[in-house]
CSV table of C-alpha atoms and ligand atoms in Angstrom, one decimal:
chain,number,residue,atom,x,y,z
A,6,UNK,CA,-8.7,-21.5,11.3
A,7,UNK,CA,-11.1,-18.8,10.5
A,8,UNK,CA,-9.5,-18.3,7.2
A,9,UNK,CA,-10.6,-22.4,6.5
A,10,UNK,CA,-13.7,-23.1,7.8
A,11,UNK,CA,-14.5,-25.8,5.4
A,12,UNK,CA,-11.2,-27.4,6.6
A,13,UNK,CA,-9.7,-27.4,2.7
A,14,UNK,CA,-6.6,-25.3,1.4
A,15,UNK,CA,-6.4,-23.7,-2.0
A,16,UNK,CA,-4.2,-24.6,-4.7
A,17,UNK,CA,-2.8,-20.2,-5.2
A,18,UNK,CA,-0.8,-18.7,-7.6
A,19,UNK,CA,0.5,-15.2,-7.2
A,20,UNK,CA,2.0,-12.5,-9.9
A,21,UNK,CA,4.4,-10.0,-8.9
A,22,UNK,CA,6.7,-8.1,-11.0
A,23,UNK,CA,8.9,-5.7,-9.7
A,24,UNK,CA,9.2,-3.7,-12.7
A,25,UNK,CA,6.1,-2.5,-11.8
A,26,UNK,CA,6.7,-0.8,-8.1
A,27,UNK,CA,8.9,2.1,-10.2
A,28,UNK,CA,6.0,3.4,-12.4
A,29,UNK,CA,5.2,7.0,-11.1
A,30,UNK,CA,2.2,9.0,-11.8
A,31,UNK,CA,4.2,12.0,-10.9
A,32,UNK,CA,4.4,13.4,-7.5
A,33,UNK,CA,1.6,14.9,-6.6
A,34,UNK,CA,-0.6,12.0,-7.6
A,35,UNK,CA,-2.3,10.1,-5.2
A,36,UNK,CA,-2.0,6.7,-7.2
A,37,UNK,CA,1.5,5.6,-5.9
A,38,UNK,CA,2.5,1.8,-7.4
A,39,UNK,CA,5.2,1.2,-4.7
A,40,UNK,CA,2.0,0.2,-2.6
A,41,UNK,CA,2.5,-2.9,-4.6
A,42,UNK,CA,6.1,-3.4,-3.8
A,43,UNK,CA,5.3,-2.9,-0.3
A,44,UNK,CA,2.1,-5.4,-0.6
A,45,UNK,CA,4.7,-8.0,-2.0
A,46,UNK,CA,7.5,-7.4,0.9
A,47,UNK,CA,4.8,-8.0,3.8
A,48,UNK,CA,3.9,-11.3,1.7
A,49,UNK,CA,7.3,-11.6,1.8
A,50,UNK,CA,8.6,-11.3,5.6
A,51,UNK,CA,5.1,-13.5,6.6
A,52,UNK,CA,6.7,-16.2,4.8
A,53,UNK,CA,3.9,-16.6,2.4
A,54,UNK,CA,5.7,-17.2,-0.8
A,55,UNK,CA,6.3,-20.7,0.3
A,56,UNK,CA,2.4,-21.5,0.1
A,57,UNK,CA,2.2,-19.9,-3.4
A,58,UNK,CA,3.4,-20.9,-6.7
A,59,UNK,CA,4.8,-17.5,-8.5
A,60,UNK,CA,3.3,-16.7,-11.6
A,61,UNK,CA,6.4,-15.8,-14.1
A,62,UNK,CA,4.8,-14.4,-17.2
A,63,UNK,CA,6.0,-12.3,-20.3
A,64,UNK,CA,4.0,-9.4,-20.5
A,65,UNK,CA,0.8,-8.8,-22.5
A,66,UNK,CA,0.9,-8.3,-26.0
A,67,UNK,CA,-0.3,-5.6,-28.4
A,68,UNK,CA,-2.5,-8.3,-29.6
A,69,UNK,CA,-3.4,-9.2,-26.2
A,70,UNK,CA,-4.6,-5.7,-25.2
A,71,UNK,CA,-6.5,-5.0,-28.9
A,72,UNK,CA,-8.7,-7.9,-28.4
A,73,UNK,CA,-10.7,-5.5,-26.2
A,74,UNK,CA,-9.2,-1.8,-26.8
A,75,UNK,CA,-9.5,0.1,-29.9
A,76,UNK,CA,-6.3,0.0,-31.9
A,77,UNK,CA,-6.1,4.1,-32.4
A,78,UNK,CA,-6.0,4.2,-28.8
A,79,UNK,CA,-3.6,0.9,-28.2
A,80,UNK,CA,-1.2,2.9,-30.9
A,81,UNK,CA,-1.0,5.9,-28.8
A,82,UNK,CA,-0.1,3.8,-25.5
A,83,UNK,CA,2.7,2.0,-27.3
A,84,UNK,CA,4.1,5.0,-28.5
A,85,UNK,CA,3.3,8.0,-26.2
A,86,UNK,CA,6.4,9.4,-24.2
A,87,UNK,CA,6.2,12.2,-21.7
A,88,UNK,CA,9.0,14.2,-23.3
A,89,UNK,CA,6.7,14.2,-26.7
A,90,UNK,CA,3.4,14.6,-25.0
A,91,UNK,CA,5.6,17.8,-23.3
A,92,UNK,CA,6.9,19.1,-27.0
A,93,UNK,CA,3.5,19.6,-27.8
A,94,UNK,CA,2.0,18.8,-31.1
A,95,UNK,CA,0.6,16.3,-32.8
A,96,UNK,CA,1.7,13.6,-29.9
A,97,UNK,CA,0.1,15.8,-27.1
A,98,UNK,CA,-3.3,16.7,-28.9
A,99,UNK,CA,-3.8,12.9,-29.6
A,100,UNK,CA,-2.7,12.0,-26.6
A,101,UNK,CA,-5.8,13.9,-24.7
A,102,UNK,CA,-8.6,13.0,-27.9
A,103,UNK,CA,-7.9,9.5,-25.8
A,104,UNK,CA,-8.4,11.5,-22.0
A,105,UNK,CA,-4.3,10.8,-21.6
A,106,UNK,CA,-3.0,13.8,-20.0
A,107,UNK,CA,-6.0,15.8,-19.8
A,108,UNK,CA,-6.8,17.8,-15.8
A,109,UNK,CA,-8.9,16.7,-14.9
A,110,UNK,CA,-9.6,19.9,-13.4
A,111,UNK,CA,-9.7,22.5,-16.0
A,112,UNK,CA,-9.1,25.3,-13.6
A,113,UNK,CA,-6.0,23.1,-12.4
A,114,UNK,CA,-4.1,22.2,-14.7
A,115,UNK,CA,-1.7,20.0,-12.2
A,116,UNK,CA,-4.9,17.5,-11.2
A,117,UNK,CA,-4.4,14.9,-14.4
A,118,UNK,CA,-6.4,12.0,-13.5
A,119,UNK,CA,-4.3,9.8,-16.3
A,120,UNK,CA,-0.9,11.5,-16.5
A,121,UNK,CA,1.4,10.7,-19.5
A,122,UNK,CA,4.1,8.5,-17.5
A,123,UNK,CA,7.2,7.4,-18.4
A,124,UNK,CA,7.4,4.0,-19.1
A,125,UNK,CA,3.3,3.8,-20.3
A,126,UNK,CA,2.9,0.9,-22.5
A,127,UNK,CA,5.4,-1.6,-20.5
A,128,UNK,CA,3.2,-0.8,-17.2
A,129,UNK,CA,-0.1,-1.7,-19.1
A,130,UNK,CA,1.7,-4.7,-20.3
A,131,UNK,CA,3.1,-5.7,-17.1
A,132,UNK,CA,-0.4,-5.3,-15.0
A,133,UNK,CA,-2.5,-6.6,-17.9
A,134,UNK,CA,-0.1,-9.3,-18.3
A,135,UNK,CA,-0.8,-10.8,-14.8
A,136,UNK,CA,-4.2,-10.7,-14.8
A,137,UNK,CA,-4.1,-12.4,-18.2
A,138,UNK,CA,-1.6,-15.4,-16.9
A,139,UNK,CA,-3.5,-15.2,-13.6
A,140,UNK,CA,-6.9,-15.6,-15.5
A,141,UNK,CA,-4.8,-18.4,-17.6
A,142,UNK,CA,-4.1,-20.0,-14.9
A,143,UNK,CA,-7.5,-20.8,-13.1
A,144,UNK,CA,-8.6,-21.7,-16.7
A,145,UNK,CA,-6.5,-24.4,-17.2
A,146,UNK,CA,-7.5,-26.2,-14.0
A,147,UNK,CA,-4.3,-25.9,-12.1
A,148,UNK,CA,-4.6,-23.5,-9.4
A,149,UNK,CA,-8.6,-22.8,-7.5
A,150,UNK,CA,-7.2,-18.4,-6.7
A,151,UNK,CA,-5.2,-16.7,-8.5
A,152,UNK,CA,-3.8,-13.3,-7.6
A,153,UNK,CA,-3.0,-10.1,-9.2
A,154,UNK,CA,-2.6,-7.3,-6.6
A,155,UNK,CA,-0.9,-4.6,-9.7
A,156,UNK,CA,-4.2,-5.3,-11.6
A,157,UNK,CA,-7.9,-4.5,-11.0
A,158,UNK,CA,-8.0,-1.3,-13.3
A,159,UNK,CA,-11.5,-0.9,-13.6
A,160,UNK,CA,-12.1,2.4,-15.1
A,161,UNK,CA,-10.2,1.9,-18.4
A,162,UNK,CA,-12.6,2.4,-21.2
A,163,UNK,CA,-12.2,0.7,-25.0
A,164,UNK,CA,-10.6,3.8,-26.5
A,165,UNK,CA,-9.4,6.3,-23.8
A,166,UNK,CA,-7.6,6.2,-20.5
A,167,UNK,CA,-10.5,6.9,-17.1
A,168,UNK,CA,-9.5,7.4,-13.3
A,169,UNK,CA,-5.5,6.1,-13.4
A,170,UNK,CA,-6.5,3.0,-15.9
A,171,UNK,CA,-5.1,3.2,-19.0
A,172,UNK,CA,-6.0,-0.7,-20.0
A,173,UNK,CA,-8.7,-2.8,-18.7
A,174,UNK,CA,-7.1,-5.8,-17.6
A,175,UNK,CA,-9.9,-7.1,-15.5
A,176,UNK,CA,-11.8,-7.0,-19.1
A,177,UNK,CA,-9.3,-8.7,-20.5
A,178,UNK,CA,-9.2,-11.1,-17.7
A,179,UNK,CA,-13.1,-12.0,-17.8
A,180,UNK,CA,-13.0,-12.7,-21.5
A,181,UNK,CA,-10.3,-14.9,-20.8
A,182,UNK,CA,-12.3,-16.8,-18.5
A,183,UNK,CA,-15.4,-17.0,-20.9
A,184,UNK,CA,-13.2,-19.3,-22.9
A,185,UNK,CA,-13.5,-22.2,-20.2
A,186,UNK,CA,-16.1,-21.1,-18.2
A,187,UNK,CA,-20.3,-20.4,-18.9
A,188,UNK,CA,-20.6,-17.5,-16.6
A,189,UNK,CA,-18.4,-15.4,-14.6
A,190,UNK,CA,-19.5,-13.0,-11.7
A,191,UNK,CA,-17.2,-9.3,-10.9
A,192,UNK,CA,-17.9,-8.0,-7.8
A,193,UNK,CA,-15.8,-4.8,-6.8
A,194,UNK,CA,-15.2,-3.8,-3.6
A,195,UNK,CA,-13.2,-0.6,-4.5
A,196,UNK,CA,-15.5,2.7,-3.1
A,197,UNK,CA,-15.6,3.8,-7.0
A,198,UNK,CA,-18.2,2.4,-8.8
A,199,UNK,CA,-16.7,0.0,-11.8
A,200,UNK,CA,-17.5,1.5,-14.4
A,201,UNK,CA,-15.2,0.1,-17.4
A,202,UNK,CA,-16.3,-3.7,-16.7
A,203,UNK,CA,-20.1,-2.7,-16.5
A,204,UNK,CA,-19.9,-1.1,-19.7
A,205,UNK,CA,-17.8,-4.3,-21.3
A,206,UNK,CA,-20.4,-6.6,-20.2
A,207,UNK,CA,-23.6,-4.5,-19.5
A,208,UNK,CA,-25.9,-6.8,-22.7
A,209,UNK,CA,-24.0,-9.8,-21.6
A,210,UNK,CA,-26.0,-12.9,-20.0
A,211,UNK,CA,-22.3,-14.7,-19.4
A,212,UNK,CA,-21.1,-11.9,-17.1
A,213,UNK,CA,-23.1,-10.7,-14.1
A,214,UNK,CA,-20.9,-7.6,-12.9
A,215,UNK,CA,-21.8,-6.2,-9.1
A,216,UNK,CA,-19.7,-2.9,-7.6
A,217,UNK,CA,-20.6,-1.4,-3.9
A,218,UNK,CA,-19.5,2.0,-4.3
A,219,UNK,CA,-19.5,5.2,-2.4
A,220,UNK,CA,-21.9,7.8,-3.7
A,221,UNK,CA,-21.9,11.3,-2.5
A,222,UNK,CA,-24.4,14.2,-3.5
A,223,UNK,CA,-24.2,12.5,-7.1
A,224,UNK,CA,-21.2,13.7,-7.7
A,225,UNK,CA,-18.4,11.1,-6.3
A,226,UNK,CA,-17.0,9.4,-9.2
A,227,UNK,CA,-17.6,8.2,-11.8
A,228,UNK,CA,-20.6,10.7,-11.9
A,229,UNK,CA,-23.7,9.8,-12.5
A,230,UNK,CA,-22.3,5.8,-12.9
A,231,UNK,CA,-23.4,3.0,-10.5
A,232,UNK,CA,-27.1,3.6,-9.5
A,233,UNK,CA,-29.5,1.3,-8.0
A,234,UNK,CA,-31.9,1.3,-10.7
A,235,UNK,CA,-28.8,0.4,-13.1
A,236,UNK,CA,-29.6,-3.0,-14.2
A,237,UNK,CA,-28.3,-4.2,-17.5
A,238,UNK,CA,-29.5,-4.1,-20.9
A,239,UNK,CA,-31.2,-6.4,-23.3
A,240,UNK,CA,-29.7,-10.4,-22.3
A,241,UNK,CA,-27.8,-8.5,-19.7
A,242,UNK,CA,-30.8,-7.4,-18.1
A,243,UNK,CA,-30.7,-7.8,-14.2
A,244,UNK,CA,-27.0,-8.9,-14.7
A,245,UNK,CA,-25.6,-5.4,-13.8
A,246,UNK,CA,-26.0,-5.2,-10.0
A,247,UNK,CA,-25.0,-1.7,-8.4
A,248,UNK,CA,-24.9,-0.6,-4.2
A,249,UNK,CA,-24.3,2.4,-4.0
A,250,UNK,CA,-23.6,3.7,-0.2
A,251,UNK,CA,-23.0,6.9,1.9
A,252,UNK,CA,-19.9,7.5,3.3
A,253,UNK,CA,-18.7,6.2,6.8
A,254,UNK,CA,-20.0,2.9,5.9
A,255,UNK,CA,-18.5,0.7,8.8
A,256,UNK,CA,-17.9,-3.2,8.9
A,257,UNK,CA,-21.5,-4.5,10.4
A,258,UNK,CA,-23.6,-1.8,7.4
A,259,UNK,CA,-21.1,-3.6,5.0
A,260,UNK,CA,-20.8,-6.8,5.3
A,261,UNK,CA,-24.9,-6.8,5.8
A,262,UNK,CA,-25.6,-5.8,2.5
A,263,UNK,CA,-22.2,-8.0,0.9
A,264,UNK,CA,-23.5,-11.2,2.4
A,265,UNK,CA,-26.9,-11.6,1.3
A,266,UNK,CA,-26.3,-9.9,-2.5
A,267,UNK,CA,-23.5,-11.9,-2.7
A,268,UNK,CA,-25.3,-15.1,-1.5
A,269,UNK,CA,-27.8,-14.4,-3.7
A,270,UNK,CA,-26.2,-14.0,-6.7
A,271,UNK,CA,-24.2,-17.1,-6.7
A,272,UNK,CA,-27.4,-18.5,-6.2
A,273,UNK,CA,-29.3,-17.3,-8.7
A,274,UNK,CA,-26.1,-16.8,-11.5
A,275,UNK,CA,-24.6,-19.8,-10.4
A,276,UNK,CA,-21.0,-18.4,-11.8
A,277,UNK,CA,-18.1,-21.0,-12.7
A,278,UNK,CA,-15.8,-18.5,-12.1
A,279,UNK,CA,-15.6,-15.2,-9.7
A,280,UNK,CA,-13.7,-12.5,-10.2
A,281,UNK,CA,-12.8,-9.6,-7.3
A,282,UNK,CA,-11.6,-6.3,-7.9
A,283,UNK,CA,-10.0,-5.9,-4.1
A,284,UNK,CA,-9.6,-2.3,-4.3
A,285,UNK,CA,-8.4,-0.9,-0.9
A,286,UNK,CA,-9.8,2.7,-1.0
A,287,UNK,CA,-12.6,1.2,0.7
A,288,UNK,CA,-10.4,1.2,4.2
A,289,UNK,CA,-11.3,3.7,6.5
A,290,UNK,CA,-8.5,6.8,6.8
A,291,UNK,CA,-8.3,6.7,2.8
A,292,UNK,CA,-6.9,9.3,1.2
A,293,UNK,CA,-10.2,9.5,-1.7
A,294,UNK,CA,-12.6,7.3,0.1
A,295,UNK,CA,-15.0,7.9,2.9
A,296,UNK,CA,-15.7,4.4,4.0
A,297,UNK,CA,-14.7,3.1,7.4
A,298,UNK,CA,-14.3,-0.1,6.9
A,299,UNK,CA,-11.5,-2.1,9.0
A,300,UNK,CA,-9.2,-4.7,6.9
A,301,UNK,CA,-10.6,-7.5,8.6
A,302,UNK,CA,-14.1,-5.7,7.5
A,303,UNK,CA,-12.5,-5.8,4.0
A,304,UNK,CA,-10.7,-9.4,3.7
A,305,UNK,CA,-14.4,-10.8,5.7
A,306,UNK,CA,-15.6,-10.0,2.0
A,307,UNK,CA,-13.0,-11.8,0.6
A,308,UNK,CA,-13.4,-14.9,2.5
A,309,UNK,CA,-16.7,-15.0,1.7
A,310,UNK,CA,-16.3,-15.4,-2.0
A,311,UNK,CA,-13.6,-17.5,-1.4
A,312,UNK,CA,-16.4,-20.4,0.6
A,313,UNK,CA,-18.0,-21.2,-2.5
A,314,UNK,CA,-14.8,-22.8,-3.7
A,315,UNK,CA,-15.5,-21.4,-7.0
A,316,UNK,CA,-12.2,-20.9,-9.2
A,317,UNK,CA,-11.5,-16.6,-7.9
A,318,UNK,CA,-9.5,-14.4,-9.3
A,319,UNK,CA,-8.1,-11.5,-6.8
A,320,UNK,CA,-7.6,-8.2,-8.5
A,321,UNK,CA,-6.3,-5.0,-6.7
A,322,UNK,CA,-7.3,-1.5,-7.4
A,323,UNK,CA,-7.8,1.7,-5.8
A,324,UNK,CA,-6.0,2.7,-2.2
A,325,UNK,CA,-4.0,6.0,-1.3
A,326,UNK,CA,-3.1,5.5,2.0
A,327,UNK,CA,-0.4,3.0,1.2
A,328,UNK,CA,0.8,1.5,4.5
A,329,UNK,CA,-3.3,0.8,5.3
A,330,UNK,CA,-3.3,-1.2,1.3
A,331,UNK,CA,-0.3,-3.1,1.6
A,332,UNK,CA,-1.5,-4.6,5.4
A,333,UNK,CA,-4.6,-5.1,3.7
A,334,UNK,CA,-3.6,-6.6,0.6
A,335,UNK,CA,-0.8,-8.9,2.6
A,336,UNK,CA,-3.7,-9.9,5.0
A,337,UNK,CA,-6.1,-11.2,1.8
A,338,UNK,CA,-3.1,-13.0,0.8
A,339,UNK,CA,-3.5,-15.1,3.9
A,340,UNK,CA,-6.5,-15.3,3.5
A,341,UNK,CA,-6.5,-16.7,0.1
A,342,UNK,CA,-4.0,-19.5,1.3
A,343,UNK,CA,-5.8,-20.2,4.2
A,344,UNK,CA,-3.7,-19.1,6.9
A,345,UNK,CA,-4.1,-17.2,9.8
A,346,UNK,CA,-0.9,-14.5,10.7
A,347,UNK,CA,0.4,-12.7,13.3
A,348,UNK,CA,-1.1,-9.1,14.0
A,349,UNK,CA,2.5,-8.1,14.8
A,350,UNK,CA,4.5,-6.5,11.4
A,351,UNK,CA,8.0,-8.4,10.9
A,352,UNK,CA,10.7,-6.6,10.6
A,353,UNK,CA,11.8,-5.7,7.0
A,354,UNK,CA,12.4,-3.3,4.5
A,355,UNK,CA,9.0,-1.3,4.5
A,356,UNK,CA,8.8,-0.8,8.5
A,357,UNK,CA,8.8,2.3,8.8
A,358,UNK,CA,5.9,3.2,6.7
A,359,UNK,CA,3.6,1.0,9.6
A,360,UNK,CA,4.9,3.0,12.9
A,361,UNK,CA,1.8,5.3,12.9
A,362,UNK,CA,-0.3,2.1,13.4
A,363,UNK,CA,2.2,0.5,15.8
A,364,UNK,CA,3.8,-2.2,13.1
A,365,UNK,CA,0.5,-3.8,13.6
A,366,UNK,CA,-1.2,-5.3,10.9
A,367,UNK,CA,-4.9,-5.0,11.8
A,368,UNK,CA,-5.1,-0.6,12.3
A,369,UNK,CA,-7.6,1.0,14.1
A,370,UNK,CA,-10.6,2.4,12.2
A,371,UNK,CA,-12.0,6.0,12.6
A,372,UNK,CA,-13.8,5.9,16.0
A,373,UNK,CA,-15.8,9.8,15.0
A,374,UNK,CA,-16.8,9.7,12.0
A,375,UNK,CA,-20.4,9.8,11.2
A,376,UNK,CA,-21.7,6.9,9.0
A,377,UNK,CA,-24.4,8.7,7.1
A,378,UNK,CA,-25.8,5.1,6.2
A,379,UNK,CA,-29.1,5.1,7.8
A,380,UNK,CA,-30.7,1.4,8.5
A,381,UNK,CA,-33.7,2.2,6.6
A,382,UNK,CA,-31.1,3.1,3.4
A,383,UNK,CA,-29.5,-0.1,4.0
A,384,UNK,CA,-32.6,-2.2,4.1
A,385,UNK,CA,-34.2,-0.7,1.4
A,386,UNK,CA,-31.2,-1.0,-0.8
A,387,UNK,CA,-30.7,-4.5,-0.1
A,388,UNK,CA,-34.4,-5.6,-0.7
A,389,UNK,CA,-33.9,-3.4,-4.0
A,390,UNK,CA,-31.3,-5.6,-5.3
A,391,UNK,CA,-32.6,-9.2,-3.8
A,392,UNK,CA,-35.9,-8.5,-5.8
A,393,UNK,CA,-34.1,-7.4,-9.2
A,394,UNK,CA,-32.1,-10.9,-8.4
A,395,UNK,CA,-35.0,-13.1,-7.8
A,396,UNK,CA,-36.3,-11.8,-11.2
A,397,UNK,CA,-33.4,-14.0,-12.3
A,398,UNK,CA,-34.0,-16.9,-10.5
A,399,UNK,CA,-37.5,-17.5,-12.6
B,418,LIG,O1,-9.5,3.8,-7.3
B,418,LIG,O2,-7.8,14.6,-6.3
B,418,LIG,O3,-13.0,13.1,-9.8
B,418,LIG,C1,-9.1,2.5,-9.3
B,418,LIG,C2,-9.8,3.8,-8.7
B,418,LIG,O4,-11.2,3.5,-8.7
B,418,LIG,C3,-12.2,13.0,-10.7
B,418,LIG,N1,-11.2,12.1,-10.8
B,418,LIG,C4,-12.2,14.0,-11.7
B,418,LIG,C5,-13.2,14.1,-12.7
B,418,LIG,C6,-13.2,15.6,-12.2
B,418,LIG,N2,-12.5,15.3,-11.1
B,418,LIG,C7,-11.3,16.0,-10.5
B,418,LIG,C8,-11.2,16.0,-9.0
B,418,LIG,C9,-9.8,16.0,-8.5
B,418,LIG,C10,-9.6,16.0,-6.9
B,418,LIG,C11,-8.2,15.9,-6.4
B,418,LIG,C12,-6.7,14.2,-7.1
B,418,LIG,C13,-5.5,14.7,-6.9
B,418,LIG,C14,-4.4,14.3,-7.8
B,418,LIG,C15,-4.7,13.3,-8.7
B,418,LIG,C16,-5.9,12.8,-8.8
B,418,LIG,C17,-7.0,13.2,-7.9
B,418,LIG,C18,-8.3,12.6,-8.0
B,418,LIG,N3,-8.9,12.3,-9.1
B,418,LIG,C19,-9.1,12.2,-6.9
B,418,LIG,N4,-10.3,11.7,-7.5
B,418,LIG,C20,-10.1,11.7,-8.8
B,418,LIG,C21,-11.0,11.1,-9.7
B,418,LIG,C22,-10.5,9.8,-10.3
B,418,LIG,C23,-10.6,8.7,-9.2
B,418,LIG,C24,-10.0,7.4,-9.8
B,418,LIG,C25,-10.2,6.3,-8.9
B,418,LIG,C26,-9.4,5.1,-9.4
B,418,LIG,C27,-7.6,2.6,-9.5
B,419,LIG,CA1,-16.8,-0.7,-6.3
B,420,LIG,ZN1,-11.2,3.4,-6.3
């Protein structure tokens, strides 16, 4: 199958834990944690549990989570509850010194990036806690992908809260990995650029960290993050590699600029372990993102990394159009096992959410819209990058 062309299947472990899918952001928030739930419950009615062992994990520790975040701002996770942040006070005033609860529009007060949810510290120990036992996993030999479709918060700075990441599991996750393995490559397919795990890692020679990105009159965000001519500092040097792109990026503009980097840097890095923050805002019809890429556009990436039969870790991330993330996310499953499934949705709980795409998997992508990639942007991005990499390879 497609999914298989060397002919071998993967040994895959999967995390899912359902006290996750209940989180809410509040309801005018565009980051909506059911997605996960309803990622899990395609998994589900394909049958693919049977092809995965199930990750059963406690969840991260306080320990766990200060080996990377600053302990001020660990303290105010483990203890911040909405109805204190709402008294006012102390509670609320250290709350946003660590960008928890803070608009993230000034002018409106209801746009908070990083709302201060019920149930905080339990949902950063949950997510981080599967990309820790996920990371584990791979480490220890046993399993060559590991999954963790609740993690992939790749904003999440050492001492405050960025974008809807409160912890930095994928952080957590990659010095995890540095404990078996010499080098570790992050590539992020999210359309926002990755900030937190550049900044980890940017004087790093162990962790090469690449993000594709949308970028948008400078201003998409993280602003100002995620330019070409960002590179890495001092033993990191040319081990930061950024794309940025224009929006209506389709499959072909994509996956010609993916291929080759990506080729290249396992070439040149030669990682022992990869790491991919899957985000699906990338899709086209997102709710944030201007991309038009298709899922099998998306998962093409996937299966990619996966051909180098390097132990991978598969992280999720951004994606606001929910029905289009769990398809996707489902589909990379497969992917990951090495199966090919059926374009028609069972029938299950979920359903109704895929009848705008005809309870297929595979949706159509935006026919109209304008990709503002031009071929000479594309070609002189990618030549950009394969130079700084071949700098490398000396
Ligand atoms: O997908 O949209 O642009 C990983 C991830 O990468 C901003 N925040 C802040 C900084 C100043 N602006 C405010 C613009 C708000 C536009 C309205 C929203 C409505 C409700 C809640 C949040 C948003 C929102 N916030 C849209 N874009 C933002 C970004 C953060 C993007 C994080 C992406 C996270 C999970
Ligand atoms: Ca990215
Ligand atoms: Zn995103």
């Amino acid at each position: 199958s497609p999914s298989c062309p060397d002919g071998r299947k993967r040994r895959v472990c999967y995390y899912y834990d359902r006290g996750i899918a209940g989180v809410d952001y509040g309801e005018d928030h565009v980051m909506v944690p059911r997605r996960v739930d309803m990622a899990h419950a395609l998994i589900r009615s394909y049958g693919l549990l049977g092809d995965m062992s199930r990750l059963r994990t406690r969840p991260a520790t306080y320990d766990d989570i200060a080996a990377f975040h600053d302990r001020g701002y660990a303290d105010l996770l483990g203890s911040l509850t909405p109805e204190a942040f709402a008294a006012g006070g102390e509670a609320e005033l250290t709350a946003r010194s660590f960008n928890v609860g803070e608009p993230s529009k000034k002018e409106d007060p209801r746009s908070v990036d990083n709302p201060p949810i019920a149930g905080l510290w339990d949902y950063c120990c949950r997510y981080a806690g599967g990309s820790l036992a996920a990371a584990r996993a791979l480490a220890a030999g046993g399993y060559d992908i590991a999954i963790n479709w609740s993690g992939g918060m790749h904003h999440a700075c050492r001492d405050k809260a960025s974008g809807f990441c409160y912890v930095n599991d994928i952080v957590l996750a990659i010095r995890e990995l540095l404990a078996a393995f010499a080098r570790v490559v992050y590539v992020d397919i999210d359309v926002h650029h990755g900030d937190g795990v550049e900044t980890a890692f940017v004087h790093s020679g162990r962790v090469m960290t690449v993000s594709f990105h949308q970028r948008t009159n400078n201003d998409f965000f993280p602003k100002g993050r995620g330019n070409l001519a960002d590179v890495g500092v001092g033993e990191g040097v040319y081990r930061a590699v950024n794309v940025p792109l224009y929006a209506g990026m389709d499959d072909e503009g994509y996956y010609g600029l993916f291929q080759p980097i990506m080729e290249k840097v396992m070439e040149v890095f030669k990682p022992e372990a990869i790491v991919m923050q899957c985000g699906g805002d990338s899709l086209s019809g997102d709710r944030l993102g201007r991309l038009n890429l298709s899922i099998a556009g998306h998962a093409r990436c996937v299966r990619f990394m996966r051909s180098f039969d390097v132990p991978l870790l598969l992280l999720g991330g951004g994606g606001y159009t929910i029905n289009h993330v769990a398809a996707c996310w489902c589909y990379e499953t497969a992917v990951a096992i090495g199966k090919e499934i059926d374009d028609d949705i069972p029938q299950h709980c979920y359903d109704s959410y895929y009848q705008s795409q005809g309870y297929k998997l595979h949706y159509t992508v935006k026919k109209n819209l304008k990709n503002d990639n031009t071929n000479h942007h594309m070609t002189q991005t990618k030549n950009t990058v394969l130079r700084n990499l071949d700098k490398l390879a000396a």
